[in-house]
Protein backbone atom coordinates (compact mmCIF):
# COMPACT_ATOMS: atom_id res chain seq x y z
CA MET A 1 28.93 10.63 31.10
CA ASN A 2 32.47 11.93 30.90
CA ILE A 3 33.29 15.58 30.34
CA GLY A 4 35.49 16.21 27.32
CA SER A 5 37.36 19.36 26.36
CA LEU A 6 38.74 21.18 23.35
CA ARG A 7 41.71 23.49 23.69
CA LYS A 8 42.00 26.61 21.58
CA ASP A 9 44.82 25.04 19.55
CA ASP A 10 42.84 21.85 18.89
CA PRO A 11 41.91 21.42 15.19
CA ALA A 12 38.34 20.63 16.27
CA TYR A 13 38.02 23.91 18.22
CA PRO A 14 35.34 26.04 16.48
CA ALA A 15 37.01 28.50 14.11
CA SER A 16 34.06 30.88 14.54
CA LEU A 17 35.12 31.53 18.14
CA ARG A 18 38.59 32.61 17.07
CA LYS A 19 37.11 34.74 14.30
CA HIS A 20 34.41 36.56 16.24
CA LEU A 21 35.74 36.60 19.81
CA GLU A 22 39.42 36.88 18.92
CA GLU A 23 41.45 37.27 22.14
CA GLN A 24 38.30 36.79 24.23
CA ALA A 25 37.70 33.32 22.81
CA PRO A 26 37.82 30.78 25.65
CA GLY A 27 41.07 28.90 25.94
CA ARG A 28 39.15 25.71 26.48
CA LEU A 29 35.65 24.38 25.82
CA PHE A 30 34.17 21.68 28.03
CA PHE A 31 31.44 19.42 26.73
CA LEU A 32 29.13 16.48 27.38
CA GLY A 33 28.07 14.66 24.23
CA LYS A 34 29.36 14.56 20.68
CA ALA A 35 31.58 17.58 20.07
CA ASP A 36 31.11 17.27 16.32
CA LEU A 37 27.62 18.73 16.77
CA LEU A 38 29.47 22.06 16.96
CA GLY A 39 30.26 21.57 13.29
CA HIS A 40 26.61 21.82 12.25
CA LYS A 41 25.35 25.12 10.91
CA SER A 42 23.06 26.27 13.70
CA LEU A 43 20.49 28.88 14.61
CA GLY A 44 21.08 30.72 17.88
CA LEU A 45 17.98 31.25 20.02
CA PHE A 46 17.63 34.15 22.46
CA CYS A 47 14.93 35.93 24.42
CA SER A 48 14.82 38.57 27.14
CA ILE A 49 13.73 37.48 30.61
CA LYS A 50 10.37 39.17 30.17
CA CYS A 51 8.45 38.38 27.00
CA PRO A 52 5.18 40.10 25.97
CA GLY A 53 2.17 37.82 26.03
CA ASN A 54 1.30 38.41 22.37
CA ILE A 55 4.70 36.99 21.36
CA ILE A 56 4.66 33.83 23.48
CA LEU A 57 2.27 31.73 21.39
CA LYS A 58 4.02 32.78 18.18
CA ALA A 59 7.34 31.75 19.71
CA TYR A 60 5.95 28.32 20.60
CA ASP A 61 4.74 27.87 17.02
CA LEU A 62 8.12 28.91 15.63
CA ALA A 63 9.98 26.52 17.94
CA ARG A 64 7.75 23.70 16.72
CA ALA A 65 8.38 24.76 13.12
CA MET A 66 12.16 24.72 13.73
CA ARG A 67 11.85 21.25 15.22
CA GLU A 68 9.79 19.93 12.33
CA ALA A 69 12.17 21.48 9.79
CA GLY A 70 15.12 19.78 11.51
CA ILE A 71 16.94 23.06 12.15
CA PRO A 72 19.94 22.66 14.50
CA VAL A 73 19.51 25.12 17.37
CA ILE A 74 22.03 26.46 19.89
CA GLY A 75 21.31 28.54 22.97
CA GLY A 76 21.77 29.10 26.67
CA PHE A 77 18.12 28.21 27.29
CA HIS A 78 18.15 30.12 30.55
CA THR A 79 15.26 32.61 30.39
CA PRO A 80 11.70 31.31 30.83
CA MET A 81 10.87 31.64 27.13
CA GLU A 82 14.13 29.97 26.10
CA ARG A 83 13.44 27.05 28.44
CA GLU A 84 9.95 26.61 27.02
CA CYS A 85 11.40 26.52 23.51
CA LEU A 86 14.01 23.97 24.62
CA ASP A 87 11.27 21.68 25.93
CA LEU A 88 9.65 21.75 22.49
CA LEU A 89 12.93 21.28 20.62
CA LEU A 90 13.98 18.28 22.71
CA ARG A 91 10.96 16.38 21.40
CA GLY A 92 12.47 16.39 17.92
CA ALA A 93 15.41 14.68 16.25
CA GLN A 94 17.40 17.76 15.20
CA PRO A 95 20.71 18.68 16.90
CA VAL A 96 20.46 20.91 19.97
CA VAL A 97 23.49 22.52 21.61
CA ILE A 98 22.98 23.83 25.15
CA CYS A 99 25.57 26.31 26.40
CA SER A 100 25.90 26.62 30.16
CA ALA A 101 26.83 29.72 32.13
CA ARG A 102 28.63 27.60 34.73
CA GLY A 103 30.84 24.53 34.89
CA LEU A 104 29.47 21.16 33.80
CA GLU A 105 30.86 19.10 36.68
CA ARG A 106 27.91 19.57 39.03
CA MET A 107 25.20 19.80 36.40
CA ARG A 108 22.38 17.28 36.55
CA PRO A 109 20.85 17.17 33.07
CA SER A 110 17.14 16.44 32.80
CA ARG A 111 16.02 13.05 31.55
CA GLU A 112 15.22 14.53 28.13
CA VAL A 113 18.65 16.15 27.83
CA SER A 114 20.42 12.99 29.01
CA GLU A 115 18.53 10.88 26.49
CA GLY A 116 19.43 13.36 23.76
CA ILE A 117 23.10 13.21 24.72
CA GLN A 118 23.03 9.42 24.65
CA ALA A 119 21.34 9.52 21.25
CA GLY A 120 24.06 11.83 19.92
CA ARG A 121 21.77 14.75 19.09
CA VAL A 122 22.20 16.95 22.18
CA LEU A 123 25.44 18.55 23.32
CA LEU A 124 26.15 20.42 26.55
CA VAL A 125 28.93 23.00 26.25
CA SER A 126 30.60 25.39 28.67
CA PRO A 127 33.58 27.74 28.39
CA PHE A 128 33.96 27.51 32.17
CA GLY A 129 35.88 25.02 34.26
CA PRO A 130 34.68 23.58 37.58
CA THR A 131 35.02 26.81 39.57
CA PRO A 132 31.77 28.64 38.64
CA ARG A 133 29.11 26.55 40.36
CA ARG A 134 26.35 29.09 39.83
CA ALA A 135 25.41 31.15 36.83
CA THR A 136 25.77 34.91 37.32
CA ALA A 137 24.71 37.82 35.12
CA GLU A 138 28.32 38.31 34.04
CA LEU A 139 28.81 34.64 33.19
CA ALA A 140 25.49 34.60 31.33
CA GLN A 141 26.64 37.51 29.18
CA LYS A 142 29.86 35.68 28.33
CA ARG A 143 27.85 32.55 27.55
CA ASN A 144 25.50 34.48 25.27
CA ARG A 145 28.42 35.96 23.36
CA LEU A 146 29.74 32.43 22.94
CA VAL A 147 26.39 31.27 21.54
CA ALA A 148 26.28 34.25 19.18
CA ALA A 149 29.79 33.47 17.93
CA LEU A 150 29.04 29.78 17.41
CA ALA A 151 25.70 30.27 15.66
CA ASP A 152 25.51 30.95 11.93
CA SER A 153 22.39 33.08 12.37
CA ALA A 154 20.15 34.02 15.27
CA PHE A 155 16.47 34.11 16.14
CA VAL A 156 15.49 36.50 18.92
CA THR A 157 11.97 36.03 20.22
CA HIS A 158 12.04 39.41 21.96
CA ALA A 159 14.64 41.86 23.20
CA ALA A 160 13.60 44.43 25.78
CA PRO A 161 14.49 47.93 24.50
CA GLY A 162 17.78 49.07 25.98
CA GLY A 163 18.42 45.70 27.62
CA LYS A 164 21.26 43.20 27.47
CA THR A 165 19.58 41.08 24.82
CA GLU A 166 19.21 44.10 22.56
CA ALA A 167 22.91 44.86 23.05
CA LEU A 168 23.66 41.25 22.12
CA CYS A 169 21.57 41.67 18.97
CA ARG A 170 23.66 44.66 17.99
CA GLY A 171 26.73 42.49 18.44
CA ILE A 172 25.27 39.73 16.27
CA ILE A 173 24.57 42.21 13.49
CA ALA A 174 28.10 43.61 13.88
CA MET A 175 29.41 40.07 13.36
CA GLY A 176 27.65 40.10 10.00
CA LYS A 177 25.25 37.33 10.98
CA PRO A 178 21.58 37.23 9.93
CA LEU A 179 19.20 38.11 12.75
CA PHE A 180 15.53 37.07 12.74
CA THR A 181 12.62 38.01 14.96
CA ILE A 182 8.83 37.92 15.15
CA ASP A 183 7.16 40.75 13.26
CA CYS A 184 5.07 42.60 15.82
CA PRO A 185 4.97 46.09 17.40
CA ASP A 186 6.84 44.90 20.51
CA ASN A 187 9.79 44.01 18.29
CA ALA A 188 9.80 47.26 16.33
CA LYS A 189 13.19 48.23 17.78
CA LEU A 190 14.74 44.94 16.67
CA LEU A 191 13.31 45.29 13.19
CA ALA A 192 14.65 48.84 13.01
CA LEU A 193 18.10 47.51 13.95
CA GLY A 194 18.02 45.25 10.92
CA ALA A 195 16.41 42.03 12.15
CA LYS A 196 14.47 40.17 9.47
CA PRO A 197 10.86 39.20 10.20
CA VAL A 198 10.17 35.47 10.17
CA THR A 199 6.94 33.48 10.38
CA VAL A 200 5.99 29.86 10.93
CA ASP A 201 5.32 29.50 7.22
CA ASP A 202 8.73 30.69 6.06
CA VAL A 203 11.14 29.68 8.85
CA ALA A 204 12.25 26.54 6.99
CA HIS A 205 12.71 28.50 3.75
CA GLN A 206 14.68 31.24 5.49
CA TRP A 207 16.94 28.67 7.15
CA CYS A 208 17.62 26.81 3.89
CA LYS A 209 18.36 30.13 2.22
CA GLU A 210 20.87 31.16 4.90
CA ARG A 211 22.46 27.72 5.09
CA SER A 212 23.14 27.68 1.36
CA ALA A 213 24.51 31.24 1.35
């Protein structure tokens, strides 16, 4: 698979990056797969590194519901909960965009990801050239801001109070994008920030509502 790229002045470069990241928008995006998947309205998926046990099963059910509803999902899929959700999403037919916190040159996609790329429903994206060979906390933050800017709305399984994911959620809300989370006491801070509660039963309805807005 050959790595492609989009420069900031390319007509196919996502306008949402210029709008939301402005001068911090990457000068170039590198990708493996069909770049036009970036044109789909997508739901960003995020979760803190540590996720309370009472949220995990609900998150699995919501990931399955997203898959069955055919909702395009974008994320870094780096934290344990995000990776578990990715495994579930890759079993579906909906578009999935995976944003890396390092260069793509030395990446070895899993069989499921490679098959998805070949089928035209999975896209690997990175704002980084070949130099960063390992993901760092700083690069992960930049990657997450990229995901937030590309997504039309976001679903946050859990954000630890005062943590980086919570700060990202504040940024998503500041961008004017809808933010969803699981309605439970552990997510009270997110709900207080303005996140909308979502359940397995209404995730498809909420997505259709936001997509048509």
